[in-house]
Coordinates of N, CA and C in Angstrom, one line a residue:
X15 N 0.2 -1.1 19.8 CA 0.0 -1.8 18.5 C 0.2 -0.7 17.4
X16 N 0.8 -0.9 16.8 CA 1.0 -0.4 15.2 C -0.1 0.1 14.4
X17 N -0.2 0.7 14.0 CA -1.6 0.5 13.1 C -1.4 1.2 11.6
X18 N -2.1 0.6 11.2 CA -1.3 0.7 9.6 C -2.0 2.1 8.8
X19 N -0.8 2.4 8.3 CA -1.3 4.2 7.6 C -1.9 4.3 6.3
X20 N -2.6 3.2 6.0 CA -3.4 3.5 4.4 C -4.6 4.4 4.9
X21 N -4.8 5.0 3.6 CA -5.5 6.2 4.0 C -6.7 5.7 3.3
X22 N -7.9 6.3 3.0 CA -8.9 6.8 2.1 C -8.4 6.3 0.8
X23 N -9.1 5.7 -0.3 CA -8.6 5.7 -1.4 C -8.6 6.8 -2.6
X24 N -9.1 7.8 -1.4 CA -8.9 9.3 -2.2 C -7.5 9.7 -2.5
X25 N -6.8 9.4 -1.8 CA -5.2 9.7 -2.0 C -4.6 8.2 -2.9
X26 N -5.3 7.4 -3.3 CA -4.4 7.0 -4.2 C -4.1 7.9 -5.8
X27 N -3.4 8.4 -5.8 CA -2.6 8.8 -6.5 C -1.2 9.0 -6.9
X28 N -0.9 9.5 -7.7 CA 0.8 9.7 -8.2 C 1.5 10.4 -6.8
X29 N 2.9 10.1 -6.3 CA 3.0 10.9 -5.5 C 3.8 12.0 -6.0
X30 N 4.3 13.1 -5.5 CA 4.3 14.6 -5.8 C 6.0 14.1 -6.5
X31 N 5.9 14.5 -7.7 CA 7.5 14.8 -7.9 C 8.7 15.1 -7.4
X32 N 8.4 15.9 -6.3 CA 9.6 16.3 -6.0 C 9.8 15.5 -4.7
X33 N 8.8 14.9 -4.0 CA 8.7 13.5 -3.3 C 9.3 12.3 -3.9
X34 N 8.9 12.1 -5.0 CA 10.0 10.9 -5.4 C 11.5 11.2 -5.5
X35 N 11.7 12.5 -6.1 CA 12.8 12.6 -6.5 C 13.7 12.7 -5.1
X36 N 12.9 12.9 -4.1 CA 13.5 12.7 -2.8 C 14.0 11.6 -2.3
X37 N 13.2 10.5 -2.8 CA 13.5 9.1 -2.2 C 13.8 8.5 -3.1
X38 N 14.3 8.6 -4.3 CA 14.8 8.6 -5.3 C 16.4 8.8 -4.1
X39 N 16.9 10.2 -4.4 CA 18.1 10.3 -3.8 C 18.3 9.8 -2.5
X40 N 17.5 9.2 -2.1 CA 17.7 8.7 -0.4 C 17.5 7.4 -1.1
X41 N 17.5 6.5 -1.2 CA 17.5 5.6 -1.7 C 18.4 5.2 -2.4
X42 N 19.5 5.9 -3.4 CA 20.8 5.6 -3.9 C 21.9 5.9 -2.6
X43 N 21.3 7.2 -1.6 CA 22.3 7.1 -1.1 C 22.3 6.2 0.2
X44 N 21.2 5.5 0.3 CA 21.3 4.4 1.4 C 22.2 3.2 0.9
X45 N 21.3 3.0 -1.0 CA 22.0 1.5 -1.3 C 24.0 1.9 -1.1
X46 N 24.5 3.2 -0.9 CA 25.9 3.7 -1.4 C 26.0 3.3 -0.1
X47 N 25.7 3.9 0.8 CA 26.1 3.7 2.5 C 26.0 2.0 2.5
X48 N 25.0 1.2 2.1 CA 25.2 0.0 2.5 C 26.3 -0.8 1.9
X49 N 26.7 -0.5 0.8 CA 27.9 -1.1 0.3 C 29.1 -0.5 0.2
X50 N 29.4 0.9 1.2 CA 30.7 1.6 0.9 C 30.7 1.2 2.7
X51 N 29.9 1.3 3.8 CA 30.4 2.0 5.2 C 29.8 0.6 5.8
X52 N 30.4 0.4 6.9 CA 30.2 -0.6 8.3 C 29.3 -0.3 8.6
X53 N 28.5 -1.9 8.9 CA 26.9 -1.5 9.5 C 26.9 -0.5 10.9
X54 N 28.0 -0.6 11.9 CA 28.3 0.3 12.8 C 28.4 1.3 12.6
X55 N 29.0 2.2 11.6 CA 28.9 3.4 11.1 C 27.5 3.9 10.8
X56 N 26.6 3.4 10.4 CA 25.2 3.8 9.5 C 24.2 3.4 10.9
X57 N 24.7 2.6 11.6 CA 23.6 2.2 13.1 C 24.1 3.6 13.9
X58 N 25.2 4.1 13.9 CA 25.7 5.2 15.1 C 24.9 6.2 14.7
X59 N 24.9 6.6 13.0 CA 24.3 7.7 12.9 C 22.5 7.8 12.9
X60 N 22.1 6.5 12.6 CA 20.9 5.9 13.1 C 20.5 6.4 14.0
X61 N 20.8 6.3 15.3 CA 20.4 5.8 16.6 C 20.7 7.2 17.3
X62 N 20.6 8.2 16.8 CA 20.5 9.6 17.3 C 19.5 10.0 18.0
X63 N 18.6 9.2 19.2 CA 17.2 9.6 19.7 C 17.4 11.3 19.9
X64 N 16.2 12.4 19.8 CA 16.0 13.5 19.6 C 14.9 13.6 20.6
X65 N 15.1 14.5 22.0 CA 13.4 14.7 22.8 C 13.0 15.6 21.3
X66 N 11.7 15.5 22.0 CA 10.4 16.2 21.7 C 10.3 16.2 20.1
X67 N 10.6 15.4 19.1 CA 10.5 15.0 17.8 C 8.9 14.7 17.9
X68 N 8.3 15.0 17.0 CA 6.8 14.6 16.9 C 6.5 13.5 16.1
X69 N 5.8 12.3 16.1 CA 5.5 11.4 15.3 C 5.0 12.1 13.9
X70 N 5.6 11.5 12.9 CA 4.6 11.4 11.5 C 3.0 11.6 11.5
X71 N 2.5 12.0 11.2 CA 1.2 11.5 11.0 C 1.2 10.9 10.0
X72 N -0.7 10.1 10.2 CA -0.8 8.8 8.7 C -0.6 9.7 7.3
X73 N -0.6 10.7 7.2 CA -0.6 11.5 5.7 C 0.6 11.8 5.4
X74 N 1.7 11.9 6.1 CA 3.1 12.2 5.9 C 3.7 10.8 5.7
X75 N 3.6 10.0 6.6 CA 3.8 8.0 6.7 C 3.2 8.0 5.1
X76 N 2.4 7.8 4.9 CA 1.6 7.1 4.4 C 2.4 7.6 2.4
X77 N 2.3 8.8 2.2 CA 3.5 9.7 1.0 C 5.1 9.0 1.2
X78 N 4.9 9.0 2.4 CA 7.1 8.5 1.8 C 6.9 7.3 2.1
X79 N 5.9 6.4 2.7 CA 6.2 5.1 2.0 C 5.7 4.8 0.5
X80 N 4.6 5.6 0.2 CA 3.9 5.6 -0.9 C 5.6 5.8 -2.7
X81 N 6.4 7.0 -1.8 CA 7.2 7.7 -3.0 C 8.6 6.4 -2.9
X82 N 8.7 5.8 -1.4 CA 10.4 5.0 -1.5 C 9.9 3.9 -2.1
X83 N 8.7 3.1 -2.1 CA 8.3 2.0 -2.7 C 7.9 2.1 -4.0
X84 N 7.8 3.3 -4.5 CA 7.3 3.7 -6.0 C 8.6 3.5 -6.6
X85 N 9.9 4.9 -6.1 CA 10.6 4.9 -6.7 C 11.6 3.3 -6.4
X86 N 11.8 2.9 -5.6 CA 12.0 1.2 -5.6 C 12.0 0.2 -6.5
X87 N 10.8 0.4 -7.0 CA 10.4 -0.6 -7.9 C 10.9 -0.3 -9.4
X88 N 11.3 1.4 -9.9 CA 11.8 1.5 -10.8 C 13.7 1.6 -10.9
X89 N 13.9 1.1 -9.9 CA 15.4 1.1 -9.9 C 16.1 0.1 -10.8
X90 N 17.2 0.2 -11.4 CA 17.7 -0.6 -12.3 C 18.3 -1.8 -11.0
X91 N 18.4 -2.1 -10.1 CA 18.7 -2.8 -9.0 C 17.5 -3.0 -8.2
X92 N 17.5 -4.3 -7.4 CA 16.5 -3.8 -6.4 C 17.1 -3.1 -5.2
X93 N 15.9 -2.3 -4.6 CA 16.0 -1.8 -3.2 C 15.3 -2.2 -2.4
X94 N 15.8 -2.9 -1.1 CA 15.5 -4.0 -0.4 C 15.0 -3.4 0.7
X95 N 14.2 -4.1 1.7 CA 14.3 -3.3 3.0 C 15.2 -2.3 3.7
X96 N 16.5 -2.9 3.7 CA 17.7 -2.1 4.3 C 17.5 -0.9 3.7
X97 N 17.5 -0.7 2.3 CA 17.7 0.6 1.5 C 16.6 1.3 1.7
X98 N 15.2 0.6 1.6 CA 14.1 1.3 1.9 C 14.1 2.5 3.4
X99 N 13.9 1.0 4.2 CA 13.7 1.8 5.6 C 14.6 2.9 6.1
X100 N 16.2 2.9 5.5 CA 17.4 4.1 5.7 C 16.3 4.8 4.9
X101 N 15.8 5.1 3.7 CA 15.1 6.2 2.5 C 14.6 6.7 4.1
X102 N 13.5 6.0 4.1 CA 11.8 6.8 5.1 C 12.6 7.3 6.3
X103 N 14.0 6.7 7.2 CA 14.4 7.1 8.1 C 14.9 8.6 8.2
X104 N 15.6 8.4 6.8 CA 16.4 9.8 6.7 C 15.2 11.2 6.0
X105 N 14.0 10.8 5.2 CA 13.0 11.5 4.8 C 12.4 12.0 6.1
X106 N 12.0 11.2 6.7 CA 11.7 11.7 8.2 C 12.7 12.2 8.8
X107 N 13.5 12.5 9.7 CA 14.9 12.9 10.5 C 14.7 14.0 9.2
X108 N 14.4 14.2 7.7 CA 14.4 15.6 7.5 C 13.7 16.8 7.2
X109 N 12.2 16.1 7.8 CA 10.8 16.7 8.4 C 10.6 17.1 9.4
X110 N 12.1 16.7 10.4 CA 12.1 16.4 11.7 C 11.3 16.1 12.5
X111 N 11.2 14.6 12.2 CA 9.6 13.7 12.9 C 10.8 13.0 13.4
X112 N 10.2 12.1 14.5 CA 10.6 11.2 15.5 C 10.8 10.2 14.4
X113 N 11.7 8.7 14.7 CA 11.1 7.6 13.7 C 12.4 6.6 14.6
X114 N 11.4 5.4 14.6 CA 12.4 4.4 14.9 C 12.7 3.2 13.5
X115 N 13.9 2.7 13.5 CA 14.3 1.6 12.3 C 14.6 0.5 13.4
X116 N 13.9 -0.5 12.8 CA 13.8 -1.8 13.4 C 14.2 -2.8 12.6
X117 N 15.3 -3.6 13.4 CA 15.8 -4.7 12.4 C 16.0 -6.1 13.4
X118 N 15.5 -6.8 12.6 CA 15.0 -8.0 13.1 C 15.3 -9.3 12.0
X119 N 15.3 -10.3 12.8 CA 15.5 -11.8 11.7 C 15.0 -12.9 12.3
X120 N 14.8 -14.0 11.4 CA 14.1 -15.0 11.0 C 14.9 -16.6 10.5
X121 N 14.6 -18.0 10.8 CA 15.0 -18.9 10.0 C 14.5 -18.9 9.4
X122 N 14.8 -19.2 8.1 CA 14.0 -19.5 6.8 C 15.0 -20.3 5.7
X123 N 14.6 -21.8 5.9 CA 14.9 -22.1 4.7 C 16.8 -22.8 5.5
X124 N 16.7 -22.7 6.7 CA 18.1 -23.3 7.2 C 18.9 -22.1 6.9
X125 N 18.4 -21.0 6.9 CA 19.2 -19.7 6.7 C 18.8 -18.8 7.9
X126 N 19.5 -17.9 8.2 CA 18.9 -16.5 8.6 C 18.6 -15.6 8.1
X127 N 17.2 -15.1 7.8 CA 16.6 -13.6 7.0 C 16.5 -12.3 7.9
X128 N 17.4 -11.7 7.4 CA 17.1 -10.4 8.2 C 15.9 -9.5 7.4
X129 N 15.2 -8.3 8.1 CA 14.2 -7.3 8.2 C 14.3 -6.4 8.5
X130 N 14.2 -5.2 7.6 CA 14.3 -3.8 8.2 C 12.4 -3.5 8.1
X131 N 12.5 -2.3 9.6 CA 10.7 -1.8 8.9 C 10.9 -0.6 9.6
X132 N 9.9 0.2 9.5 CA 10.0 1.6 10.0 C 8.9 2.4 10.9
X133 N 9.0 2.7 11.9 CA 7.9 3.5 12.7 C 8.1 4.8 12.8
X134 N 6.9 5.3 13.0 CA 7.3 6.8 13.5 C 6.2 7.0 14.8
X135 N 6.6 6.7 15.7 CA 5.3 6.8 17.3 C 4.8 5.2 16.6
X136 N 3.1 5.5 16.5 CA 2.6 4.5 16.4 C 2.3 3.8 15.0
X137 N 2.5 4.7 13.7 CA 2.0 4.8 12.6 C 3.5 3.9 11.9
X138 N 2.8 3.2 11.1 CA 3.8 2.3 10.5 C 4.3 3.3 9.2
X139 N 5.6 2.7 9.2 CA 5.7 3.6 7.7 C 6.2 2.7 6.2
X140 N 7.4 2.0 6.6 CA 7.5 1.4 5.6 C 8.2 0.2 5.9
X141 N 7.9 -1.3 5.5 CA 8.3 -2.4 5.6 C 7.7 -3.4 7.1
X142 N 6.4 -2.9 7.5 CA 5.8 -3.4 8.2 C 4.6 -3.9 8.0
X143 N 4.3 -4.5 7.2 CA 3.7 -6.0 6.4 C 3.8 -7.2 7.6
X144 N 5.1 -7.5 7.1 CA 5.8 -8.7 7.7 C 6.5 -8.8 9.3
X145 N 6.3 -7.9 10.0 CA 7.1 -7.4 10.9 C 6.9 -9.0 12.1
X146 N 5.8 -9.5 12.0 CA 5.4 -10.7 13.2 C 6.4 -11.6 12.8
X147 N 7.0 -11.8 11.6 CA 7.4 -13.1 11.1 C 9.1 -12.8 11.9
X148 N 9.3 -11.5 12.6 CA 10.8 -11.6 12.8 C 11.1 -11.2 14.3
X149 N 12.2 -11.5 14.6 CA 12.8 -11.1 16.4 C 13.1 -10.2 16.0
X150 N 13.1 -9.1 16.9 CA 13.4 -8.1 17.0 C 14.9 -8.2 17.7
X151 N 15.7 -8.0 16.8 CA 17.6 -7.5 17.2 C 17.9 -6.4 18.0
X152 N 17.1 -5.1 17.3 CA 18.0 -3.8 17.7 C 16.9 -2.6 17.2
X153 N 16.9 -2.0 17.5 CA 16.0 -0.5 17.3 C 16.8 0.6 17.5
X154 N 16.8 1.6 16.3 CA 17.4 2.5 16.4 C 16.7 3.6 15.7
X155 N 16.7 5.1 17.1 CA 15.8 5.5 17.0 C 16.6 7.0 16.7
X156 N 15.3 8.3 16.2 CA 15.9 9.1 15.7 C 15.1 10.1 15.8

């Protein structure tokens, strides 16, 4: 089971500058990858499993989803799951932590909703709220 990485409400705070400005640039350059390259292209480089990568812990989880959702919300566009979970994928893979991206979908509404969310081992990181409401498609791991 999953277990979710809010911490103490002693860490609610601003996250570190130079953290956002991280996911800040990972986050333009996911929304750039999703609308310039084939989902196959961005899933190949995804799915690079790595032995002995060490999970995130909840204090490392808990900052980059805290900084991709901060800076998210101030984008002149929104940034959606897809853009998010590539942010925390590639933030992690450059901490060199283990992390899986999970993408999954749903009917809704006589439509199909797709879902990106993010793990690292057991610790959720970002876009796993909603994760029960969706099938699991594909996991790609890093």
């Amino acid at each position: 089971m999953i277990r979710p990485s809010a911490l103490p409400r002693a860490h609610d705070r601003p996250a570190p500058p130079a953290l956002l400005a991280e996911a800040g640039a990972a986050i333009l350059a996911a929304s750039l990858a999703i609308r310039l390259a084939e989902f196959r292209s961005i899933a190949k480089r995804l799915d690079q499993p790595r032995t002995g990568q060490p999970a995130a812990d909840r204090e490392t989880a808990y900052w980059i989803r805290r900084a991709v959702l901060a800076y998210g919300r101030r984008l002149p566009w929104r940034a959606k799951c897809f853009e998010q979970g590539l942010a925390a994928a590639w933030m992690l893979r450059r901490r060199g932590m283990a992390y899986a991206l999970h993408y999954g979908a749903a009917p809704r509404n006589g439509e199909l909703a797709a879902h990106v969310w993010v793990t690292s081992g057991p610790t959720a990181v970002v876009g796993c709220e909603n994760r029960e409401a969706f099938s699991l498609l594909a996991t790609f791991a890093g």
